[in-house]
PDB file of C-alpha atoms and ligand atoms in Angstrom:
ATOM      1  CA  UNK A   1     -26.248 -71.990-118.202  1.00  0.00           C
ATOM      2  CA  UNK A   2     -26.557 -71.507-122.158  1.00  0.00           C
ATOM      3  CA  UNK A   3     -24.148 -69.039-123.922  1.00  0.00           C
ATOM      4  CA  UNK A   4     -25.056 -65.613-123.721  1.00  0.00           C
ATOM      5  CA  UNK A   5     -26.027 -64.193-127.571  1.00  0.00           C
ATOM      6  CA  UNK A   6     -24.266 -61.741-129.934  1.00  0.00           C
ATOM      7  CA  UNK A   7     -26.122 -58.930-131.405  1.00  0.00           C
ATOM      8  CA  UNK A   8     -25.254 -56.726-133.990  1.00  0.00           C
ATOM      9  CA  UNK A   9     -25.537 -52.710-133.933  1.00  0.00           C
ATOM     10  CA  UNK A  10     -24.258 -49.996-136.001  1.00  0.00           C
ATOM     11  CA  UNK A  11     -22.797 -46.867-134.430  1.00  0.00           C
ATOM     12  CA  UNK A  12     -21.385 -44.014-136.403  1.00  0.00           C
ATOM     13  CA  UNK A  13     -21.275 -45.824-139.339  1.00  0.00           C
ATOM     14  CA  UNK A  14     -19.602 -48.818-138.333  1.00  0.00           C
ATOM     15  CA  UNK A  15     -20.843 -52.347-137.320  1.00  0.00           C
ATOM     16  CA  UNK A  16     -20.125 -53.860-134.013  1.00  0.00           C
ATOM     17  CA  UNK A  17     -20.857 -57.065-132.525  1.00  0.00           C
ATOM     18  CA  UNK A  18     -21.951 -57.245-128.850  1.00  0.00           C
ATOM     19  CA  UNK A  19     -21.632 -60.111-126.495  1.00  0.00           C
ATOM     20  CA  UNK A  20     -24.844 -59.949-124.554  1.00  0.00           C
ATOM     21  CA  UNK A  21     -23.696 -60.873-120.744  1.00  0.00           C
ATOM     22  CA  UNK A  22     -26.074 -58.125-120.115  1.00  0.00           C
ATOM     23  CA  UNK A  23     -28.943 -60.416-120.391  1.00  0.00           C
ATOM     24  CA  UNK A  24     -27.545 -63.053-118.311  1.00  0.00           C
ATOM     25  CA  UNK A  25     -29.654 -62.130-115.232  1.00  0.00           C
ATOM     26  CA  UNK A  26     -31.182 -58.911-113.945  1.00  0.00           C
ATOM     27  CA  UNK A  27     -28.574 -58.404-111.109  1.00  0.00           C
ATOM     28  CA  UNK A  28     -25.882 -60.993-111.592  1.00  0.00           C
ATOM     29  CA  UNK A  29     -24.961 -60.107-114.977  1.00  0.00           C
ATOM     30  CA  UNK A  30     -22.181 -58.860-117.227  1.00  0.00           C
ATOM     31  CA  UNK A  31     -18.658 -59.171-115.841  1.00  0.00           C
ATOM     32  CA  UNK A  32     -19.615 -59.501-112.432  1.00  0.00           C
ATOM     33  CA  UNK A  33     -21.149 -62.831-113.337  1.00  0.00           C
ATOM     34  CA  UNK A  34     -18.191 -63.840-114.778  1.00  0.00           C
ATOM     35  CA  UNK A  35     -15.921 -62.791-111.995  1.00  0.00           C
ATOM     36  CA  UNK A  36     -18.352 -64.607-109.482  1.00  0.00           C
ATOM     37  CA  UNK A  37     -18.403 -67.602-111.495  1.00  0.00           C
ATOM     38  CA  UNK A  38     -16.547 -69.832-109.072  1.00  0.00           C
ATOM     39  CA  UNK A  39     -18.732 -68.406-106.159  1.00  0.00           C
ATOM     40  CA  UNK A  40     -21.850 -69.027-108.047  1.00  0.00           C
ATOM     41  CA  UNK A  41     -20.653 -72.705-108.835  1.00  0.00           C
ATOM     42  CA  UNK A  42     -19.889 -73.156-104.984  1.00  0.00           C
ATOM     43  CA  UNK A  43     -22.062 -75.479-103.230  1.00  0.00           C
ATOM     44  CA  UNK A  44     -24.587 -73.663-100.636  1.00  0.00           C
ATOM     45  CA  UNK A  45     -23.210 -75.751 -97.648  1.00  0.00           C
ATOM     46  CA  UNK A  46     -19.540 -74.315 -97.875  1.00  0.00           C
ATOM     47  CA  UNK A  47     -20.169 -70.978 -96.584  1.00  0.00           C
ATOM     48  CA  UNK A  48     -22.932 -68.892 -94.407  1.00  0.00           C
ATOM     49  CA  UNK A  49     -21.513 -65.464 -95.037  1.00  0.00           C
ATOM     50  CA  UNK A  50     -19.813 -63.566 -97.688  1.00  0.00           C
ATOM     51  CA  UNK A  51     -17.987 -60.387 -96.457  1.00  0.00           C
ATOM     52  CA  UNK A  52     -17.137 -57.540 -99.310  1.00  0.00           C
ATOM     53  CA  UNK A  53     -16.343 -53.852 -99.145  1.00  0.00           C
ATOM     54  CA  UNK A  54     -16.009 -50.533-101.333  1.00  0.00           C
ATOM     55  CA  UNK A  55     -18.424 -48.047-102.630  1.00  0.00           C
ATOM     56  CA  UNK A  56     -22.098 -48.226-102.751  1.00  0.00           C
ATOM     57  CA  UNK A  57     -22.890 -47.821-106.354  1.00  0.00           C
ATOM     58  CA  UNK A  58     -20.747 -50.756-107.102  1.00  0.00           C
ATOM     59  CA  UNK A  59     -22.092 -53.261-109.450  1.00  0.00           C
ATOM     60  CA  UNK A  60     -20.303 -56.091-107.801  1.00  0.00           C
ATOM     61  CA  UNK A  61     -21.923 -55.299-104.632  1.00  0.00           C
ATOM     62  CA  UNK A  62     -25.199 -55.690-106.046  1.00  0.00           C
ATOM     63  CA  UNK A  63     -24.243 -58.818-107.890  1.00  0.00           C
ATOM     64  CA  UNK A  64     -23.112 -60.156-104.380  1.00  0.00           C
ATOM     65  CA  UNK A  65     -26.185 -59.142-103.088  1.00  0.00           C
ATOM     66  CA  UNK A  66     -28.182 -61.477-105.694  1.00  0.00           C
ATOM     67  CA  UNK A  67     -25.706 -64.241-105.401  1.00  0.00           C
ATOM     68  CA  UNK A  68     -25.974 -64.445-101.464  1.00  0.00           C
ATOM     69  CA  UNK A  69     -29.744 -64.207-101.699  1.00  0.00           C
ATOM     70  CA  UNK A  70     -29.876 -67.245-104.271  1.00  0.00           C
ATOM     71  CA  UNK A  71     -27.503 -69.352-101.956  1.00  0.00           C
ATOM     72  CA  UNK A  72     -28.902 -68.151 -98.561  1.00  0.00           C
ATOM     73  CA  UNK A  73     -25.822 -66.824 -97.404  1.00  0.00           C
ATOM     74  CA  UNK A  74     -25.485 -63.770 -95.144  1.00  0.00           C
ATOM     75  CA  UNK A  75     -23.938 -60.879 -96.933  1.00  0.00           C
ATOM     76  CA  UNK A  76     -22.025 -57.991 -94.945  1.00  0.00           C
ATOM     77  CA  UNK A  77     -21.056 -54.980 -97.012  1.00  0.00           C
ATOM     78  CA  UNK A  78     -18.564 -52.498 -95.388  1.00  0.00           C
ATOM     79  CA  UNK A  79     -18.292 -49.129 -96.837  1.00  0.00           C
ATOM     80  CA  UNK A  80     -17.105 -45.677 -95.466  1.00  0.00           C
ATOM     81  CA  UNK A  81     -19.708 -43.303 -94.137  1.00  0.00           C
ATOM     82  CA  UNK A  82     -22.759 -42.644 -96.385  1.00  0.00           C
ATOM     83  CA  UNK A  83     -24.715 -39.180 -96.466  1.00  0.00           C
ATOM     84  CA  UNK A  84     -28.335 -39.372 -95.776  1.00  0.00           C
ATOM     85  CA  UNK A  85     -29.366 -38.719 -99.265  1.00  0.00           C
ATOM     86  CA  UNK A  86     -27.640 -41.712-100.456  1.00  0.00           C
ATOM     87  CA  UNK A  87     -29.624 -43.878 -98.006  1.00  0.00           C
ATOM     88  CA  UNK A  88     -32.840 -42.160 -98.834  1.00  0.00           C
ATOM     89  CA  UNK A  89     -32.659 -42.807-102.433  1.00  0.00           C
ATOM     90  CA  UNK A  90     -35.016 -45.521-103.510  1.00  0.00           C
ATOM     91  CA  UNK A  91     -33.494 -46.406-106.836  1.00  0.00           C
ATOM     92  CA  UNK A  92     -30.084 -47.710-107.943  1.00  0.00           C
ATOM     93  CA  UNK A  93     -27.893 -50.482-106.713  1.00  0.00           C
ATOM     94  CA  UNK A  94     -27.579 -49.500-103.162  1.00  0.00           C
ATOM     95  CA  UNK A  95     -31.505 -49.634-102.434  1.00  0.00           C
ATOM     96  CA  UNK A  96     -31.823 -52.821-104.904  1.00  0.00           C
ATOM     97  CA  UNK A  97     -29.085 -54.416-102.974  1.00  0.00           C
ATOM     98  CA  UNK A  98     -30.817 -53.665 -99.496  1.00  0.00           C
ATOM     99  CA  UNK A  99     -33.582 -54.883-100.799  1.00  0.00           C
ATOM    100  CA  UNK A 100     -32.006 -58.667-101.540  1.00  0.00           C
ATOM    101  CA  UNK A 101     -30.897 -58.672 -97.932  1.00  0.00           C
ATOM    102  CA  UNK A 102     -27.616 -56.756 -97.989  1.00  0.00           C
ATOM    103  CA  UNK A 103     -26.307 -55.940 -94.425  1.00  0.00           C
ATOM    104  CA  UNK A 104     -24.561 -52.707 -94.764  1.00  0.00           C
ATOM    105  CA  UNK A 105     -22.040 -51.491 -92.050  1.00  0.00           C
ATOM    106  CA  UNK A 106     -20.233 -48.131 -92.289  1.00  0.00           C
ATOM    107  CA  UNK A 107     -16.876 -47.615 -90.800  1.00  0.00           C
ATOM    108  CA  UNK A 108     -15.376 -44.560 -89.794  1.00  0.00           C
ATOM    109  CA  UNK A 109     -13.222 -42.877 -92.370  1.00  0.00           C
ATOM    110  CA  UNK A 110     -10.230 -42.784 -90.409  1.00  0.00           C
ATOM    111  CA  UNK A 111     -10.546 -46.751 -89.325  1.00  0.00           C
ATOM    112  CA  UNK A 112     -11.353 -47.751 -92.735  1.00  0.00           C
ATOM    113  CA  UNK A 113      -8.214 -48.832 -94.373  1.00  0.00           C
ATOM    114  CA  UNK A 114      -6.927 -50.885 -91.273  1.00  0.00           C
ATOM    115  CA  UNK A 115     -10.465 -52.190 -91.020  1.00  0.00           C
ATOM    116  CA  UNK A 116     -10.704 -53.696 -94.383  1.00  0.00           C
ATOM    117  CA  UNK A 117      -7.086 -54.834 -94.058  1.00  0.00           C
ATOM    118  CA  UNK A 118      -7.713 -56.762 -91.132  1.00  0.00           C
ATOM    119  CA  UNK A 119     -10.835 -58.410 -92.046  1.00  0.00           C
ATOM    120  CA  UNK A 120      -9.001 -61.798 -93.414  1.00  0.00           C
ATOM    121  CA  UNK A 121      -7.526 -62.169 -89.496  1.00  0.00           C
ATOM    122  CA  UNK A 122     -10.685 -63.111 -87.663  1.00  0.00           C
ATOM    123  CA  UNK A 123     -12.208 -65.381 -90.409  1.00  0.00           C
ATOM    124  CA  UNK A 124     -13.675 -68.587 -89.831  1.00  0.00           C
ATOM    125  CA  UNK A 125     -13.735 -71.023 -92.598  1.00  0.00           C
ATOM    126  CA  UNK A 126     -17.577 -70.787 -93.303  1.00  0.00           C
ATOM    127  CA  UNK A 127     -17.063 -67.252 -94.345  1.00  0.00           C
ATOM    128  CA  UNK A 128     -15.435 -65.934 -97.655  1.00  0.00           C
ATOM    129  CA  UNK A 129     -14.136 -62.488 -98.383  1.00  0.00           C
ATOM    130  CA  UNK A 130     -14.654 -60.752-101.898  1.00  0.00           C
ATOM    131  CA  UNK A 131     -12.227 -57.881-102.297  1.00  0.00           C
ATOM    132  CA  UNK A 132     -13.663 -54.804-103.847  1.00  0.00           C
ATOM    133  CA  UNK A 133     -14.986 -54.752-107.219  1.00  0.00           C
ATOM    134  CA  UNK A 134     -14.335 -58.413-107.179  1.00  0.00           C
ATOM    135  CA  UNK A 135     -10.303 -58.081-107.935  1.00  0.00           C
ATOM    136  CA  UNK A 136      -9.391 -61.598-107.274  1.00  0.00           C
ATOM    137  CA  UNK A 137      -7.368 -64.535-108.835  1.00  0.00           C
ATOM    138  CA  UNK A 138     -10.728 -66.387-108.231  1.00  0.00           C
ATOM    139  CA  UNK A 139     -12.087 -64.170-111.158  1.00  0.00           C
ATOM    140  CA  UNK A 140      -9.868 -66.242-114.003  1.00  0.00           C
ATOM    141  CA  UNK A 141     -12.184 -69.340-113.878  1.00  0.00           C
ATOM    142  CA  UNK A 142     -15.013 -67.367-115.208  1.00  0.00           C
ATOM    143  CA  UNK A 143     -13.273 -65.447-117.649  1.00  0.00           C
ATOM    144  CA  UNK A 144     -12.139 -68.710-119.321  1.00  0.00           C
ATOM    145  CA  UNK A 145     -15.547 -69.755-119.590  1.00  0.00           C
ATOM    146  CA  UNK A 146     -16.542 -66.568-121.339  1.00  0.00           C
ATOM    147  CA  UNK A 147     -13.402 -67.453-123.445  1.00  0.00           C
ATOM    148  CA  UNK A 148     -14.717 -70.766-124.425  1.00  0.00           C
ATOM    149  CA  UNK A 149     -18.072 -69.196-125.222  1.00  0.00           C
ATOM    150  CA  UNK A 150     -16.474 -66.965-127.654  1.00  0.00           C
ATOM    151  CA  UNK A 151     -14.635 -69.897-129.477  1.00  0.00           C
ATOM    152  CA  UNK A 152     -17.948 -71.678-129.630  1.00  0.00           C
ATOM    153  CA  UNK A 153     -19.380 -68.565-131.695  1.00  0.00           C
ATOM    154  CA  UNK A 154     -16.495 -68.253-133.888  1.00  0.00           C
ATOM    155  CA  UNK A 155     -18.194 -68.785-136.839  1.00  0.00           C
ATOM    156  CA  UNK A 156     -20.554 -65.547-136.199  1.00  0.00           C
ATOM    157  CA  UNK A 157     -17.109 -63.644-135.513  1.00  0.00           C
ATOM    158  CA  UNK A 158     -15.447 -65.052-138.750  1.00  0.00           C
ATOM    159  CA  UNK A 159     -18.005 -64.432-140.844  1.00  0.00           C
ATOM    160  CA  UNK A 160     -17.965 -60.757-139.429  1.00  0.00           C
ATOM    161  CA  UNK A 161     -13.959 -60.349-139.519  1.00  0.00           C
ATOM    162  CA  UNK A 162     -13.766 -59.955-136.122  1.00  0.00           C
ATOM    163  CA  UNK A 163     -10.036 -60.134-134.894  1.00  0.00           C
ATOM    164  CA  UNK A 164     -10.464 -57.958-131.558  1.00  0.00           C
ATOM    165  CA  UNK A 165     -12.470 -57.769-128.648  1.00  0.00           C
ATOM    166  CA  UNK A 166     -13.338 -54.849-126.217  1.00  0.00           C
ATOM    167  CA  UNK A 167     -14.184 -54.367-122.771  1.00  0.00           C
ATOM    168  CA  UNK A 168     -13.951 -51.544-120.153  1.00  0.00           C
ATOM    169  CA  UNK A 169     -11.789 -51.762-116.918  1.00  0.00           C
ATOM    170  CA  UNK A 170     -12.217 -50.781-113.417  1.00  0.00           C
ATOM    171  CA  UNK A 171      -9.522 -52.995-111.820  1.00  0.00           C
ATOM    172  CA  UNK A 172      -8.705 -54.436-115.147  1.00  0.00           C
ATOM    173  CA  UNK A 173      -9.356 -57.745-113.772  1.00  0.00           C
ATOM    174  CA  UNK A 174     -11.970 -58.708-116.362  1.00  0.00           C
ATOM    175  CA  UNK A 175      -9.847 -57.287-119.463  1.00  0.00           C
ATOM    176  CA  UNK A 176      -6.737 -59.177-118.108  1.00  0.00           C
ATOM    177  CA  UNK A 177      -8.005 -62.606-117.486  1.00  0.00           C
ATOM    178  CA  UNK A 178     -10.087 -62.060-120.866  1.00  0.00           C
ATOM    179  CA  UNK A 179      -6.611 -61.460-122.725  1.00  0.00           C
ATOM    180  CA  UNK A 180      -4.744 -64.205-121.062  1.00  0.00           C
ATOM    181  CA  UNK A 181      -7.936 -67.145-122.049  1.00  0.00           C
ATOM    182  CA  UNK A 182      -7.843 -65.543-125.613  1.00  0.00           C
ATOM    183  CA  UNK A 183      -4.342 -64.926-127.051  1.00  0.00           C
ATOM    184  CA  UNK A 184      -5.771 -65.463-130.417  1.00  0.00           C
ATOM    185  CA  UNK A 185      -7.608 -61.997-130.057  1.00  0.00           C
ATOM    186  CA  UNK A 186      -6.657 -58.678-129.715  1.00  0.00           C
ATOM    187  CA  UNK A 187      -8.524 -57.370-126.329  1.00  0.00           C
ATOM    188  CA  UNK A 188      -8.778 -53.781-126.145  1.00  0.00           C
ATOM    189  CA  UNK A 189      -9.640 -51.896-122.970  1.00  0.00           C
ATOM    190  CA  UNK A 190      -9.808 -48.429-121.157  1.00  0.00           C
ATOM    191  CA  UNK A 191      -8.888 -47.334-117.753  1.00  0.00           C
ATOM    192  CA  UNK A 192     -11.972 -45.993-116.381  1.00  0.00           C
ATOM    193  CA  UNK A 193     -10.498 -45.406-112.832  1.00  0.00           C
ATOM    194  CA  UNK A 194      -7.139 -43.432-112.985  1.00  0.00           C
ATOM    195  CA  UNK A 195      -4.551 -43.548-115.986  1.00  0.00           C
ATOM    196  CA  UNK A 196      -3.129 -46.338-118.271  1.00  0.00           C
ATOM    197  CA  UNK A 197       0.080 -46.835-115.596  1.00  0.00           C
ATOM    198  CA  UNK A 198      -2.461 -47.232-112.722  1.00  0.00           C
ATOM    199  CA  UNK A 199      -4.155 -49.696-114.407  1.00  0.00           C
ATOM    200  CA  UNK A 200      -1.179 -51.530-115.315  1.00  0.00           C
ATOM    201  CA  UNK A 201      -0.131 -51.620-111.746  1.00  0.00           C
ATOM    202  CA  UNK A 202      -3.557 -53.096-110.647  1.00  0.00           C
ATOM    203  CA  UNK A 203      -3.266 -55.918-113.114  1.00  0.00           C
ATOM    204  CA  UNK A 204       0.483 -56.482-112.172  1.00  0.00           C
ATOM    205  CA  UNK A 205      -1.090 -57.355-108.581  1.00  0.00           C
ATOM    206  CA  UNK A 206      -2.878 -60.102-110.315  1.00  0.00           C
ATOM    207  CA  UNK A 207      -0.054 -61.345-112.777  1.00  0.00           C
ATOM    208  CA  UNK A 208       3.673 -61.042-113.404  1.00  0.00           C
ATOM    209  CA  UNK A 209       3.414 -59.710-117.036  1.00  0.00           C
ATOM    210  CA  UNK A 210       0.832 -58.490-118.954  1.00  0.00           C
ATOM    211  CA  UNK A 211      -0.319 -60.225-122.252  1.00  0.00           C
ATOM    212  CA  UNK A 212       0.790 -58.780-125.549  1.00  0.00           C
ATOM    213  CA  UNK A 213      -2.561 -59.187-126.843  1.00  0.00           C
ATOM    214  CA  UNK A 214      -3.882 -56.509-124.528  1.00  0.00           C
ATOM    215  CA  UNK A 215      -3.981 -52.921-125.419  1.00  0.00           C
ATOM    216  CA  UNK A 216      -4.901 -50.179-123.113  1.00  0.00           C
ATOM    217  CA  UNK A 217      -6.358 -47.324-124.949  1.00  0.00           C
ATOM    218  CA  UNK A 218      -6.517 -43.733-123.355  1.00  0.00           C
ATOM    219  CA  UNK A 219      -9.141 -41.218-124.129  1.00  0.00           C
ATOM    220  CA  UNK A 220      -7.751 -38.020-125.814  1.00  0.00           C
ATOM    221  CA  UNK A 221      -9.289 -35.888-122.533  1.00  0.00           C
ATOM    222  CA  UNK A 222      -8.994 -37.023-119.386  1.00  0.00           C
ATOM    223  CA  UNK A 223     -12.333 -38.225-117.912  1.00  0.00           C
ATOM    224  CA  UNK A 224     -12.679 -38.944-113.902  1.00  0.00           C
ATOM    225  CA  UNK A 225     -14.761 -41.776-112.780  1.00  0.00           C
ATOM    226  CA  UNK A 226     -18.352 -41.204-112.059  1.00  0.00           C
ATOM    227  CA  UNK A 227     -18.542 -37.718-113.118  1.00  0.00           C
ATOM    228  CA  UNK A 228     -20.966 -36.369-115.887  1.00  0.00           C
ATOM    229  CA  UNK A 229     -19.993 -35.589-119.222  1.00  0.00           C
ATOM    230  CA  UNK A 230     -22.214 -34.541-121.795  1.00  0.00           C
ATOM    231  CA  UNK A 231     -20.411 -36.390-124.873  1.00  0.00           C
ATOM    232  CA  UNK A 232     -20.935 -39.629-122.565  1.00  0.00           C
ATOM    233  CA  UNK A 233     -24.707 -38.831-122.378  1.00  0.00           C
ATOM    234  CA  UNK A 234     -25.136 -38.426-126.095  1.00  0.00           C
ATOM    235  CA  UNK A 235     -23.229 -41.684-126.754  1.00  0.00           C
ATOM    236  CA  UNK A 236     -25.115 -43.751-124.362  1.00  0.00           C
ATOM    237  CA  UNK A 237     -28.238 -42.517-126.205  1.00  0.00           C
ATOM    238  CA  UNK A 238     -26.937 -43.028-129.643  1.00  0.00           C
ATOM    239  CA  UNK A 239     -26.120 -46.738-128.188  1.00  0.00           C
ATOM    240  CA  UNK A 240     -29.566 -47.196-127.029  1.00  0.00           C
ATOM    241  CA  UNK A 241     -31.087 -46.181-130.424  1.00  0.00           C
ATOM    242  CA  UNK A 242     -29.259 -48.551-131.879  1.00  0.00           C
ATOM    243  CA  UNK A 243     -30.982 -51.331-129.677  1.00  0.00           C
ATOM    244  CA  UNK A 244     -28.637 -51.846-126.692  1.00  0.00           C
ATOM    245  CA  UNK A 245     -28.664 -49.897-123.277  1.00  0.00           C
ATOM    246  CA  UNK A 246     -25.055 -49.842-121.880  1.00  0.00           C
ATOM    247  CA  UNK A 247     -23.851 -48.759-118.347  1.00  0.00           C
ATOM    248  CA  UNK A 248     -23.212 -44.877-117.942  1.00  0.00           C
ATOM    249  CA  UNK A 249     -20.170 -45.190-115.871  1.00  0.00           C
ATOM    250  CA  UNK A 250     -17.832 -47.770-117.828  1.00  0.00           C
ATOM    251  CA  UNK A 251     -18.899 -48.202-121.431  1.00  0.00           C
ATOM    252  CA  UNK A 252     -19.190 -44.527-122.566  1.00  0.00           C
ATOM    253  CA  UNK A 253     -15.723 -43.866-122.374  1.00  0.00           C
ATOM    254  CA  UNK A 254     -14.952 -47.474-123.956  1.00  0.00           C
ATOM    255  CA  UNK A 255     -17.139 -46.539-126.954  1.00  0.00           C
ATOM    256  CA  UNK A 256     -15.583 -43.273-127.719  1.00  0.00           C
ATOM    257  CA  UNK A 257     -11.655 -44.826-127.671  1.00  0.00           C
ATOM    258  CA  UNK A 258     -13.266 -47.329-129.867  1.00  0.00           C
ATOM    259  CA  UNK A 259     -14.453 -44.856-132.499  1.00  0.00           C
ATOM    260  CA  UNK A 260     -11.583 -42.507-132.031  1.00  0.00           C
ATOM    261  CA  UNK A 261      -8.907 -44.728-132.098  1.00  0.00           C
ATOM    262  CA  UNK A 262      -9.586 -48.334-133.807  1.00  0.00           C
ATOM    263  CA  UNK A 263     -10.925 -49.025-137.323  1.00  0.00           C
ATOM    264  CA  UNK A 264     -11.254 -52.734-137.176  1.00  0.00           C
ATOM    265  CA  UNK A 265     -14.248 -55.225-136.639  1.00  0.00           C
ATOM    266  CA  UNK A 266     -14.649 -55.465-133.059  1.00  0.00           C
ATOM    267  CA  UNK A 267     -16.948 -57.500-130.758  1.00  0.00           C
ATOM    268  CA  UNK A 268     -17.486 -55.694-127.513  1.00  0.00           C
ATOM    269  CA  UNK A 269     -18.426 -57.849-124.539  1.00  0.00           C
ATOM    270  CA  UNK A 270     -21.023 -56.061-122.529  1.00  0.00           C
ATOM    271  CA  UNK A 271     -20.090 -55.798-118.972  1.00  0.00           C
ATOM    272  CA  UNK A 272     -23.580 -55.106-117.558  1.00  0.00           C
ATOM    273  CA  UNK A 273     -23.927 -52.193-115.184  1.00  0.00           C
ATOM    274  CA  UNK A 274     -27.550 -51.344-116.340  1.00  0.00           C
ATOM    275  CA  UNK A 275     -29.146 -51.370-113.235  1.00  0.00           C
ATOM    276  CA  UNK A 276     -27.046 -48.739-111.847  1.00  0.00           C
ATOM    277  CA  UNK A 277     -28.333 -46.050-114.312  1.00  0.00           C
ATOM    278  CA  UNK A 278     -31.186 -45.551-112.559  1.00  0.00           C
ATOM    279  CA  UNK A 279     -28.940 -43.117-110.243  1.00  0.00           C
ATOM    280  CA  UNK A 280     -26.639 -42.038-112.847  1.00  0.00           C
ATOM    281  CA  UNK A 281     -29.720 -41.048-115.080  1.00  0.00           C
ATOM    282  CA  UNK A 282     -31.128 -39.086-112.468  1.00  0.00           C
ATOM    283  CA  UNK A 283     -28.133 -37.029-112.109  1.00  0.00           C
ATOM    284  CA  UNK A 284     -27.878 -36.617-115.989  1.00  0.00           C
ATOM    285  CA  UNK A 285     -31.609 -35.194-116.087  1.00  0.00           C
ATOM    286  CA  UNK A 286     -30.729 -32.623-113.289  1.00  0.00           C
ATOM    287  CA  UNK A 287     -27.369 -31.364-114.643  1.00  0.00           C
ATOM    288  CA  UNK A 288     -28.407 -31.195-118.552  1.00  0.00           C
ATOM    289  CA  UNK A 289     -32.057 -30.543-117.951  1.00  0.00           C
ATOM    290  CA  UNK A 290     -32.810 -33.893-119.823  1.00  0.00           C
ATOM    291  CA  UNK A 291     -35.279 -36.362-119.526  1.00  0.00           C
TER     292      UNK A 291
HETATM  293  C1  PLP B   1     -17.046 -53.679-112.672  1.00  0.00           C
HETATM  294  C2  PLP B   1     -17.660 -53.146-113.843  1.00  0.00           C
HETATM  295  C3  PLP B   1     -16.435 -53.108-114.798  1.00  0.00           C
HETATM  296  C4  PLP B   1     -14.804 -53.346-114.322  1.00  0.00           C
HETATM  297  O1  PLP B   1     -14.580 -54.679-114.573  1.00  0.00           O
HETATM  298  P1  PLP B   1     -13.086 -54.795-113.661  1.00  0.00           P
HETATM  299  O2  PLP B   1     -12.957 -56.152-113.771  1.00  0.00           O
HETATM  300  O3  PLP B   1     -12.952 -54.530-112.467  1.00  0.00           O
HETATM  301  O4  PLP B   1     -12.159 -54.129-114.451  1.00  0.00           O
HETATM  302  C5  PLP B   1     -16.877 -52.714-116.198  1.00  0.00           C
HETATM  303  N1  PLP B   1     -18.011 -52.473-116.547  1.00  0.00           N
HETATM  304  C6  PLP B   1     -19.358 -52.594-115.598  1.00  0.00           C
HETATM  305  C7  PLP B   1     -20.293 -52.140-116.167  1.00  0.00           C
HETATM  306  C8  PLP B   1     -18.925 -52.877-114.255  1.00  0.00           C
HETATM  307  O5  PLP B   1     -20.083 -53.160-113.483  1.00  0.00           O
END
């Protein structure tokens, strides 16, 4: 696998570098590629089935579907019950994952929590479970590989006076392991789900102590995950005009906090997720009458 490239963009009068993890693969890209790296390196023969669970917009779900197709592994994905509208949608991650062979199973709301908790009890050794969003110790290796790539690209970083990196958080797995793997850089992130305290708690389920070089920026106003915000849509379009498409769920808030609260040169690690934009863009078009 060759290193993902680095692009330069200008945004609101500032220059940023972007590590193009979005270009790694159509489905298995961004931080999901990094987090699933260990599984991707696993020989086909080791498993016959992968089980995961979570939301149906999930980028991790789509990445796993692509990975399992490559490996000829069965992929079972559990969610809470879906609405008919969601099922009929012919764009977005859910639709694409089904196309890649994902078997989707809905679990009743009341049973869901216990069902997920019991998944590991009856597991055979040809099956592997990937926790929601790939929030897993196994993610560490892939982020060490990313860190090695960044070090190998040090010349570009030095030329642009880069001392800080940034990437948005859901579970915080990516930002945490990146910060641990690159102690010589400041790593900025922002909580897309919940607040700073919630994100820290999530991270502390993976490690005992948070690295000092990890800085969690909170936006000035509170945003709710997967809701639509005009300023996010505008920022998405500005970024797109500058030459790179980012995802509409995580990236806008990260860019917003960087613009608001930092002044130095930054390398943004593109976290992928662009395939999920089709369904988000349809929602934005409906809400703001945009095209
Ligand atoms: C999953 C995802 C994230 C969050 O990654 P975590 O490791 O869970 O913090 C960020 N950006 C995109 C585009 C994602 O798909």
